[in-house]
XYZ file of C-alpha atoms in Angstrom:
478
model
C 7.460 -102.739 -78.936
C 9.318 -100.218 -76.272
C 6.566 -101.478 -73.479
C 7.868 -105.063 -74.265
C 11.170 -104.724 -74.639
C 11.248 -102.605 -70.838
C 9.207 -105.835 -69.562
C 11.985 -108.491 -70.782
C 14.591 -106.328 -69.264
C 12.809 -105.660 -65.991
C 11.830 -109.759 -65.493
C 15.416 -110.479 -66.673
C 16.456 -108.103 -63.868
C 14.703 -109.759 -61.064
C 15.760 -113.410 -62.200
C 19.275 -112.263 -61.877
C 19.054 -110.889 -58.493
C 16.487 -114.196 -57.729
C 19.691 -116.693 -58.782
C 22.261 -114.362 -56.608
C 20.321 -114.709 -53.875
C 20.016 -118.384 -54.026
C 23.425 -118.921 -54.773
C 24.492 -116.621 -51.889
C 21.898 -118.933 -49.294
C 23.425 -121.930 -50.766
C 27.284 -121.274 -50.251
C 26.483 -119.997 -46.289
C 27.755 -123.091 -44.045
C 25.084 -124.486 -42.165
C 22.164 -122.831 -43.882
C 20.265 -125.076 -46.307
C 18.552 -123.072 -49.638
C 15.871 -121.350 -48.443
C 17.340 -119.352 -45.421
C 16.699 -122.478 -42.854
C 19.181 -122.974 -40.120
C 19.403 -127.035 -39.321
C 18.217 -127.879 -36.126
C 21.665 -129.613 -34.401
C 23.553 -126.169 -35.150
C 20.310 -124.376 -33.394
C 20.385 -127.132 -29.971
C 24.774 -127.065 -29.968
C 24.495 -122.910 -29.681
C 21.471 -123.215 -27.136
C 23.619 -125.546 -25.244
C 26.724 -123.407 -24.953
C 24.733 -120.785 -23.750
C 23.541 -122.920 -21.003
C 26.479 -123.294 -19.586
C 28.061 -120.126 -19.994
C 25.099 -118.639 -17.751
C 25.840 -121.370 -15.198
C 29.809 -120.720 -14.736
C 28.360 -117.146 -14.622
C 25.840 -117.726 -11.875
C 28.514 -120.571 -9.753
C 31.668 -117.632 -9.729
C 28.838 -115.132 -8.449
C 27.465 -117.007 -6.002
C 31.327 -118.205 -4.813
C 32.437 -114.172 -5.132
C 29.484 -113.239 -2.691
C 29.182 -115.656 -0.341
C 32.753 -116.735 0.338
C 34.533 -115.292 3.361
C 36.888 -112.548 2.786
C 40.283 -112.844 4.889
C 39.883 -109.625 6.954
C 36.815 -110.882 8.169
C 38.796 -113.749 10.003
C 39.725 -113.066 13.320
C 43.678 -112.436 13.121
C 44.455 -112.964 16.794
C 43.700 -116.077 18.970
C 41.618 -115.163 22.155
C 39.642 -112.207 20.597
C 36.204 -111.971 19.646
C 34.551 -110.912 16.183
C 35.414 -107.320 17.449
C 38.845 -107.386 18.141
C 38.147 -106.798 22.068
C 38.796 -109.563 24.790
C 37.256 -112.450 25.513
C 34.412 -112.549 28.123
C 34.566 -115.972 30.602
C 33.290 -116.870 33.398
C 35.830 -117.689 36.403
C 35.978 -119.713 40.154
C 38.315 -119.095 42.701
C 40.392 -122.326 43.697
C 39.252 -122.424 47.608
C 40.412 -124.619 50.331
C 38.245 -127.382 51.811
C 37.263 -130.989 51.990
C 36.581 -133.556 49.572
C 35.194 -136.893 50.009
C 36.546 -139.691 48.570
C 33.382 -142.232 47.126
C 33.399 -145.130 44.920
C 30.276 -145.676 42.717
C 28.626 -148.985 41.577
C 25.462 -150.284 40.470
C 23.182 -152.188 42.909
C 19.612 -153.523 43.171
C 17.341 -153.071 46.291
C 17.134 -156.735 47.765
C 14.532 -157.054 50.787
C 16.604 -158.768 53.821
C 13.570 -161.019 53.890
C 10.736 -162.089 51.145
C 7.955 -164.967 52.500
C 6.005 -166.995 50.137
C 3.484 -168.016 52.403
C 1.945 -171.415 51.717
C -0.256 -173.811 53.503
C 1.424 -176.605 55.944
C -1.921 -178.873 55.650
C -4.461 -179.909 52.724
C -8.000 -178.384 53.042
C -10.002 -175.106 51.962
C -9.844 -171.787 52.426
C -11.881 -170.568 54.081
C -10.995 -166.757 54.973
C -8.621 -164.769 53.820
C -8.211 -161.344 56.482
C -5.573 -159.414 54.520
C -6.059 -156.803 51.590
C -3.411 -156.157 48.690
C -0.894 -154.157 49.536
C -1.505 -154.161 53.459
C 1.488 -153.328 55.794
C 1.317 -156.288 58.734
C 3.303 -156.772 61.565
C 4.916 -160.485 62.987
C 2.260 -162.960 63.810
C -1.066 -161.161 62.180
C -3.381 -163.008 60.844
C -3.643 -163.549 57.518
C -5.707 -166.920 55.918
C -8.249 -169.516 57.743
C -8.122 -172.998 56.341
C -11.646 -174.833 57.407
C -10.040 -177.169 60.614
C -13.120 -179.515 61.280
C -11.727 -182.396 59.744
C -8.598 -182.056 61.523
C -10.174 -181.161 65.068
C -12.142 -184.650 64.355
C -8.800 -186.305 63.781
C -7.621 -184.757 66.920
C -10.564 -186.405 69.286
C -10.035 -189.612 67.917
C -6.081 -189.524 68.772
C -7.266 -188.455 72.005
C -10.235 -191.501 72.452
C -7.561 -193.755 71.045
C -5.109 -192.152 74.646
C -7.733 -192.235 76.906
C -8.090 -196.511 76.251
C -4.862 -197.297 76.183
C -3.916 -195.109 79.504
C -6.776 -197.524 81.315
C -5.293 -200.795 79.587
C -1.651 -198.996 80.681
C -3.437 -198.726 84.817
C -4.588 -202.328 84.877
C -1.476 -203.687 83.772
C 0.303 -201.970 86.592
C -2.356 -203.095 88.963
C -1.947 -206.653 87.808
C 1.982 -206.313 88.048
C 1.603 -205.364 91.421
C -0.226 -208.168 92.436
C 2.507 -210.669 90.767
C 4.868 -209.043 92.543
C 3.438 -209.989 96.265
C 2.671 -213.471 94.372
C 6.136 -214.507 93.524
C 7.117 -213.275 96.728
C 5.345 -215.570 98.010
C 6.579 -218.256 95.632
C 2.372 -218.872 94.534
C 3.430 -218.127 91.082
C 6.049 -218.339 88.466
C 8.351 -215.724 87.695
C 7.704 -216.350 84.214
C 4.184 -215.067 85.021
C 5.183 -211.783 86.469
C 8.017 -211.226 83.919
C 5.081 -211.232 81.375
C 3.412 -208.974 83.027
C 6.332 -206.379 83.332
C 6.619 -206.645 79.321
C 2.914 -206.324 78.934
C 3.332 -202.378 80.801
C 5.706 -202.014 79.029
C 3.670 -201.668 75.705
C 1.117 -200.059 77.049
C 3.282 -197.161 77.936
C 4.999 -197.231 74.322
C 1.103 -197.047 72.577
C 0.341 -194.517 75.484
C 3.105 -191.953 73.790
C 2.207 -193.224 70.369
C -1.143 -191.736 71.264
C -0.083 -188.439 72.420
C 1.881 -188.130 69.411
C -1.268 -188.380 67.704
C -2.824 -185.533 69.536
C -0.002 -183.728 69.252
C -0.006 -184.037 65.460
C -3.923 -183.426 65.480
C -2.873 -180.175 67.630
C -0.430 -178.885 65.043
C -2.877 -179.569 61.960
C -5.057 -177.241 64.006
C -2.659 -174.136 64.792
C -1.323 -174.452 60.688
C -5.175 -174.210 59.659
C -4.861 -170.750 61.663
C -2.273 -169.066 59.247
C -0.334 -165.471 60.402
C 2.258 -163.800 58.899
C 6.049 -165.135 59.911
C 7.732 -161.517 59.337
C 7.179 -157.649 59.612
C 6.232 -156.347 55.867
C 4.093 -155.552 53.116
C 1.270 -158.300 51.683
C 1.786 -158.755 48.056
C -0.955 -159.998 45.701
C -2.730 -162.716 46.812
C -2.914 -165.927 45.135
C -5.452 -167.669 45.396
C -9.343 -167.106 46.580
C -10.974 -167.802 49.851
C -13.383 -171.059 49.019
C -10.475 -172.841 46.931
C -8.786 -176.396 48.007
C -5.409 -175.145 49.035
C -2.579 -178.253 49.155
C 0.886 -178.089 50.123
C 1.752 -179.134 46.717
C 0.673 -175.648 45.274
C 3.599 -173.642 43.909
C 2.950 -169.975 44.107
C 1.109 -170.333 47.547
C -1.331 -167.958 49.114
C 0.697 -164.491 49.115
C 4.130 -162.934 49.649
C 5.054 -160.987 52.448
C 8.276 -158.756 51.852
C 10.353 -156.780 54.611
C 10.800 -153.364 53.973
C 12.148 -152.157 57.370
C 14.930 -152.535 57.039
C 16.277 -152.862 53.483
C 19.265 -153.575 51.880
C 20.858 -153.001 48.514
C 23.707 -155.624 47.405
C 26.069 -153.757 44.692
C 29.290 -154.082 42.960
C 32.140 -152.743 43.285
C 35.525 -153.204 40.769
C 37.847 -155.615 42.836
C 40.486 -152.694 42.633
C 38.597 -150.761 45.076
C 38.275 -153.442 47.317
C 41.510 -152.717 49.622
C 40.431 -149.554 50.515
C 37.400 -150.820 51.495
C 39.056 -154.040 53.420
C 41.316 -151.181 54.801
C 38.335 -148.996 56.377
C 36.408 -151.854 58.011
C 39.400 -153.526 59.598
C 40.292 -150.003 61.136
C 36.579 -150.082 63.002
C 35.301 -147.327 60.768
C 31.191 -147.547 59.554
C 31.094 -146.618 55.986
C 27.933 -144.468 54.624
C 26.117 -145.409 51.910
C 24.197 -143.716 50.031
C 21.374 -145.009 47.369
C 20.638 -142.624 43.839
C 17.802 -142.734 41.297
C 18.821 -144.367 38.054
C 19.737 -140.781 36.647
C 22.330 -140.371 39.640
C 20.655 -137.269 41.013
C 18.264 -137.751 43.426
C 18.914 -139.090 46.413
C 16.574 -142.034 47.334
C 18.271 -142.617 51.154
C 21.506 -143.136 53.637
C 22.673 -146.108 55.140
C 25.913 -147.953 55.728
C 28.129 -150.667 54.529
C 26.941 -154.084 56.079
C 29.499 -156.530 54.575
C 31.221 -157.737 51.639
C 30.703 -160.993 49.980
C 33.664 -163.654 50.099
C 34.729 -164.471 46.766
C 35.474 -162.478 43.762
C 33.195 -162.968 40.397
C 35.950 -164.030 38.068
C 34.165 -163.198 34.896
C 33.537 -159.634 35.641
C 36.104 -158.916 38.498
C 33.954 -157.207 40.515
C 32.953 -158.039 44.387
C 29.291 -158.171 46.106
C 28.815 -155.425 49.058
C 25.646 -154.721 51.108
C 24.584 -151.664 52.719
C 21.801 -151.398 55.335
C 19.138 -148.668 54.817
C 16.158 -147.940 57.175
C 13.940 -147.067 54.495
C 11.290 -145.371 56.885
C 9.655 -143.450 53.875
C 9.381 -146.431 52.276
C 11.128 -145.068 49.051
C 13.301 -147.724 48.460
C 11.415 -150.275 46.770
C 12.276 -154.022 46.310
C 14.230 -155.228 42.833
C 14.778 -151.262 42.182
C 17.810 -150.669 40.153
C 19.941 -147.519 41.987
C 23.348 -146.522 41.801
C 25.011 -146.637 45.303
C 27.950 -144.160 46.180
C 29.892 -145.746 49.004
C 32.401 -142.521 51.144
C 35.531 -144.875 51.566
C 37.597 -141.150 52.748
C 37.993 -137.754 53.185
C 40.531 -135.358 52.230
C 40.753 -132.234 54.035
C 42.600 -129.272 53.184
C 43.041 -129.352 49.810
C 42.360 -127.335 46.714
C 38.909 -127.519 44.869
C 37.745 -126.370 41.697
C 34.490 -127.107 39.229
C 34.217 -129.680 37.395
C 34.073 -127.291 34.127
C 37.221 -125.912 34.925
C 39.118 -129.138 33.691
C 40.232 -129.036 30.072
C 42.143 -132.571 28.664
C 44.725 -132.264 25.970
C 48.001 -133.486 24.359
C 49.821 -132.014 27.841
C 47.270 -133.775 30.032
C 44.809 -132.066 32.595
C 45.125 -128.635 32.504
C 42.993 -124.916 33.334
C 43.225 -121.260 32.413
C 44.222 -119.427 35.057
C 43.670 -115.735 34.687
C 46.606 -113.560 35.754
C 46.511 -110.232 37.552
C 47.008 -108.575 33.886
C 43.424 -110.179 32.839
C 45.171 -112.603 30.668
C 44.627 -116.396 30.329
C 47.510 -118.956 31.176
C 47.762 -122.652 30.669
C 48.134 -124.319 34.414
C 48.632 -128.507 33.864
C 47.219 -129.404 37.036
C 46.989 -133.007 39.150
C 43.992 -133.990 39.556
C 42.632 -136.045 42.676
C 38.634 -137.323 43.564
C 35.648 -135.554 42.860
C 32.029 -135.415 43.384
C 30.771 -134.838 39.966
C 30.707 -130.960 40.584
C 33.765 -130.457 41.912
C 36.994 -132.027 41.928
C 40.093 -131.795 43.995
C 43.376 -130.272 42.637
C 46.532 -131.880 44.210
C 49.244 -129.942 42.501
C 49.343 -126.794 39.720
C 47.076 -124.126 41.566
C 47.013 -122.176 44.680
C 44.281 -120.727 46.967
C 42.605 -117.293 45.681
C 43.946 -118.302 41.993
C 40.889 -117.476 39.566
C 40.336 -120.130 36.984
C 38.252 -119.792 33.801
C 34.741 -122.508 33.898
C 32.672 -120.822 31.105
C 34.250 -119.538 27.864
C 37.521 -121.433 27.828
C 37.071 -122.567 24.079
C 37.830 -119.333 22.688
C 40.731 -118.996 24.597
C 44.861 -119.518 23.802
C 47.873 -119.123 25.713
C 48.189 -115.289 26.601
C 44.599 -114.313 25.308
C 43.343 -110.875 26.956
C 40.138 -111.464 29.101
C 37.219 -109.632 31.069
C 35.273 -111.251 33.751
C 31.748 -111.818 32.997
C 29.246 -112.358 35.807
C 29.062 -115.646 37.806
C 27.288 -117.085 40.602
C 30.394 -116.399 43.257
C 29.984 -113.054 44.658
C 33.583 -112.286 44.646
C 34.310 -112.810 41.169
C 31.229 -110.718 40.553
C 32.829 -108.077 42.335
C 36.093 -107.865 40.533
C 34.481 -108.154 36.608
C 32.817 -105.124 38.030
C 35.610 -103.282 39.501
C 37.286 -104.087 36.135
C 34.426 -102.899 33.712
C 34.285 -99.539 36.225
C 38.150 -98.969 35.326
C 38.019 -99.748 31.910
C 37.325 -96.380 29.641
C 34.270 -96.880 27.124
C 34.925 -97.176 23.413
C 33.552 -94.770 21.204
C 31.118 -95.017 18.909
C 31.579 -97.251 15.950
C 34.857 -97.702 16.989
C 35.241 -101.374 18.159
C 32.539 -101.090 20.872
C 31.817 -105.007 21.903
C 28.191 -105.847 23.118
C 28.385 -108.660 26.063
C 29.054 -112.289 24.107
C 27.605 -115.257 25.189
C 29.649 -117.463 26.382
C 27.894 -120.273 25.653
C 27.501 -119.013 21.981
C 29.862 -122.095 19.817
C 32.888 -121.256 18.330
C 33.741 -120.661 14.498
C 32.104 -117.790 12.560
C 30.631 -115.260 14.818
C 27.354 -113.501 13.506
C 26.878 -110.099 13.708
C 23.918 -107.980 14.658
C 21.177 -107.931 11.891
C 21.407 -105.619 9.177
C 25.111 -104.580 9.642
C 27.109 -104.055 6.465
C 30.532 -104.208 5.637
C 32.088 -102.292 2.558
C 34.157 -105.219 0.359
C 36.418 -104.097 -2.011
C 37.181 -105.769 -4.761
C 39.003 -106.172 -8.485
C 35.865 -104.513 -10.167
C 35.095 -102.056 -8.086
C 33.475 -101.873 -4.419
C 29.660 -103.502 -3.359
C 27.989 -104.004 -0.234
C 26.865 -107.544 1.041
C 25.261 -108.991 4.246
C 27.873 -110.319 6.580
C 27.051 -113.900 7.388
């Protein structure tokens, strides 16, 4: 009875703490009996967490790599270590610049010959090979001239009869004559006679204008070149019926010595032009590859064309080249530079000196205190290299060509080494004045100056402490 009784109690027990259990499962929000979480609680906390770690991960990434404000240069014509900025100078120097005017122009042979046959027949030589340079009056093509040397004994058979016909009605006239003198005949008779010689003379030069046709036929079947130049391709084959009805002819013989090029100029520039060859003056010329930098030959300004094309308001020159290397080469597009002037004695810089802005044209000059100064500056012609200055700068003044986009107004500088020997020297004579930095103290290695502007990057593996809210860490300067 005990054993049972403890058995009840026990299993009661256990039922109790079974229900509690269940109950306790049952009232927890978002837990179903049995302990199971639902699965759109389980995917909504998964999904916070998501994007927790991404705000996490997007502030870190912003915290490291943005740039901190020391790290930004704080004054205008200094490098990434404080010191000044290396350029590259030219001294403005006195001399002369010439005054050209550029335009486009096409190589235009002052004489191109399509030769073609005068007479119907075949071909029967042809003495000239592709490409062949031949002078005035070489031959070139045979046409066969049998049937025209045939033509020209029959004009001169058909002569021969009617010069005897022509002699025995002179004869016969003279013998009127003494007649009617005489008063044995009528003048009828002998008036007859004088119209009769008459005709024979007229068929006698009928005749030799046969021959002389016949003669012709003969020297055109003999065919030579009408001008000094260079054989093209030829056109047809030696055995083919040529006619004078043929359009493209036998070859084409162009003149290359001399040559001309006809070009374009804007009708602006035309004055000065107009101005120099009323004076007397001979204007050079001179012919460029189509990059504008090699020079294909010199020559000079043969005449201007005289009318201006409305629609593009330019004018037609040509120049005169001798073209003795043969270089210039017919239909070749080249871009002609025509010297209209000269101006001597003035002030020259390089091109790469020039700097355009709000103010105009304008350099860095570098002062005696190895600063950099604004100069608006005049400018006059150039040559592509350099160009002339006509008012802002003086002889001996240094202005900056290389490094001038780092610069301000008042920026310290230090010569770096160019290609004039003078401004060599004094970057040196500078640097030898100049006491070194110490160590780790805001020594500059030499900057290139062609290095772009903006961030500058500094040497691999240098550190920089960054302090922050949280503490201090060390990152990679960019």
């Amino acid at each position: 009875m005990d054993d049972q009784r403890s058995e009840i109690v026990v299993h009661r027990g256990r039922a109790a703490v079974d229900d509690d259990a269940a109950r306790f499962e049952f009232e927890r929000p978002g837990v179903r009996p049995g302990g199971v979480v639902p699965r759109p609680a389980r995917r909504s906390r998964l999904r916070w967490l998501f994007w927790v770690l991404v705000v996490l991960a997007i502030s870190g990434a912003v915290v490291w790599y943005y740039p901190r404000p020391e790290n930004q240069p704080k004054t205008a014509g200094r490098n990434q270590f404080g010191g000044p900025v290396p350029v590259g100078v030219a001294t403005v120097q006195k001399g002369a610049m010439p005054v050209t005017l550029t335009g486009l122009g096409t190589v235009t042979p002052l004489a191109t010959v399509t030769l073609k046959t005068q007479i119907n027949g075949y071909l029967t030589e042809v003495a000239f090979q592709e490409g062949q340079m031949v002078k005035k009056g070489d031959f070139l093509a045979q046409i066969d001239p049998r049937p025209y040397q045939v033509a020209l004994e029959q004009a001169e058979g058909q002569l021969a009869k009617d010069q005897a016909l022509l002699k025995n009605a002179q004869l016969d006239l003279a013998r009127y004559n003494t007649l009617v003198a005489q008063n044995s005949i009528a003048a009828q008779t002998r008036d007859t006679q004088v119209s009769l010689v008459s005709q024979d003379q007229a068929a006698i030069k009928t005749d030799q204008a046969q021959v002389d046709a016949q003669k012709l036929n003969l020297v055109y079947c003999h065919i030579v070149s009408p001008v000094t130049g260079r054989v093209g391709l030829r056109q047809v084959d030696a055995g083919n019926y040529v006619q004078t009805s043929d359009p493209n002819g036998i070859v084409v013989v162009t003149q290359l010595q001399p040559i001309s090029v006809i070009f374009t100029l804007p009708e602006d520039n035309l004055p000065a032009v107009i101005k120099q060859l009323h004076a007397g003056a001979s204007l050079t010329a001179t012919a460029y590859d189509r990059t504008g930098t090699t020079a294909l030959g010199k020559g000079h300004l043969e005449t201007v064309d005289n009318q201006i094309d409305t629609t593009t308001g330019t004018v037609k020159l040509r120049a005169i080249f001798d073209n003795k290397q043969e270089i210039l080469f017919p239909n070749q597009f080249v871009n002609v530079q025509l010297l209209v002037d000269t101006l001597s004695d003035t002030n020259i810089v390089p091109t790469a000196a020039i700097q355009h802005g709000a103010i105009g044209a304008f350099v860095y000059v570098v002062k005696p205190d190895q600063t950099a100064a604004v100069q608006q500056v005049k400018l006059g012609p150039g040559d592509g290299r350099h160009i002339a200055v006509l008012d802002g700068l003086q002889p001996g003044e240094k202005v900056v060509v290389d490094g001038s986009d780092r610069l301000r107004e008042g920026a310290k500088v230090t010569l770096a080494a160019t290609g004039n020997p003078a401004d060599t020297a004094a970057g040196a004579q500078q640097d030898k004045g100049r006491p070194q930095a110490a160590a780790g103290q805001g020594a500059s290695p030499p900057v290139d100056p062609q290095a772009p502007t903006g961030r500058q990057s500094a040497q691999p593996g240098a550190q920089q402490q960054d302090e922050g809210q949280g503490g201090s860490r060390r990152r990679n300067t960019q």
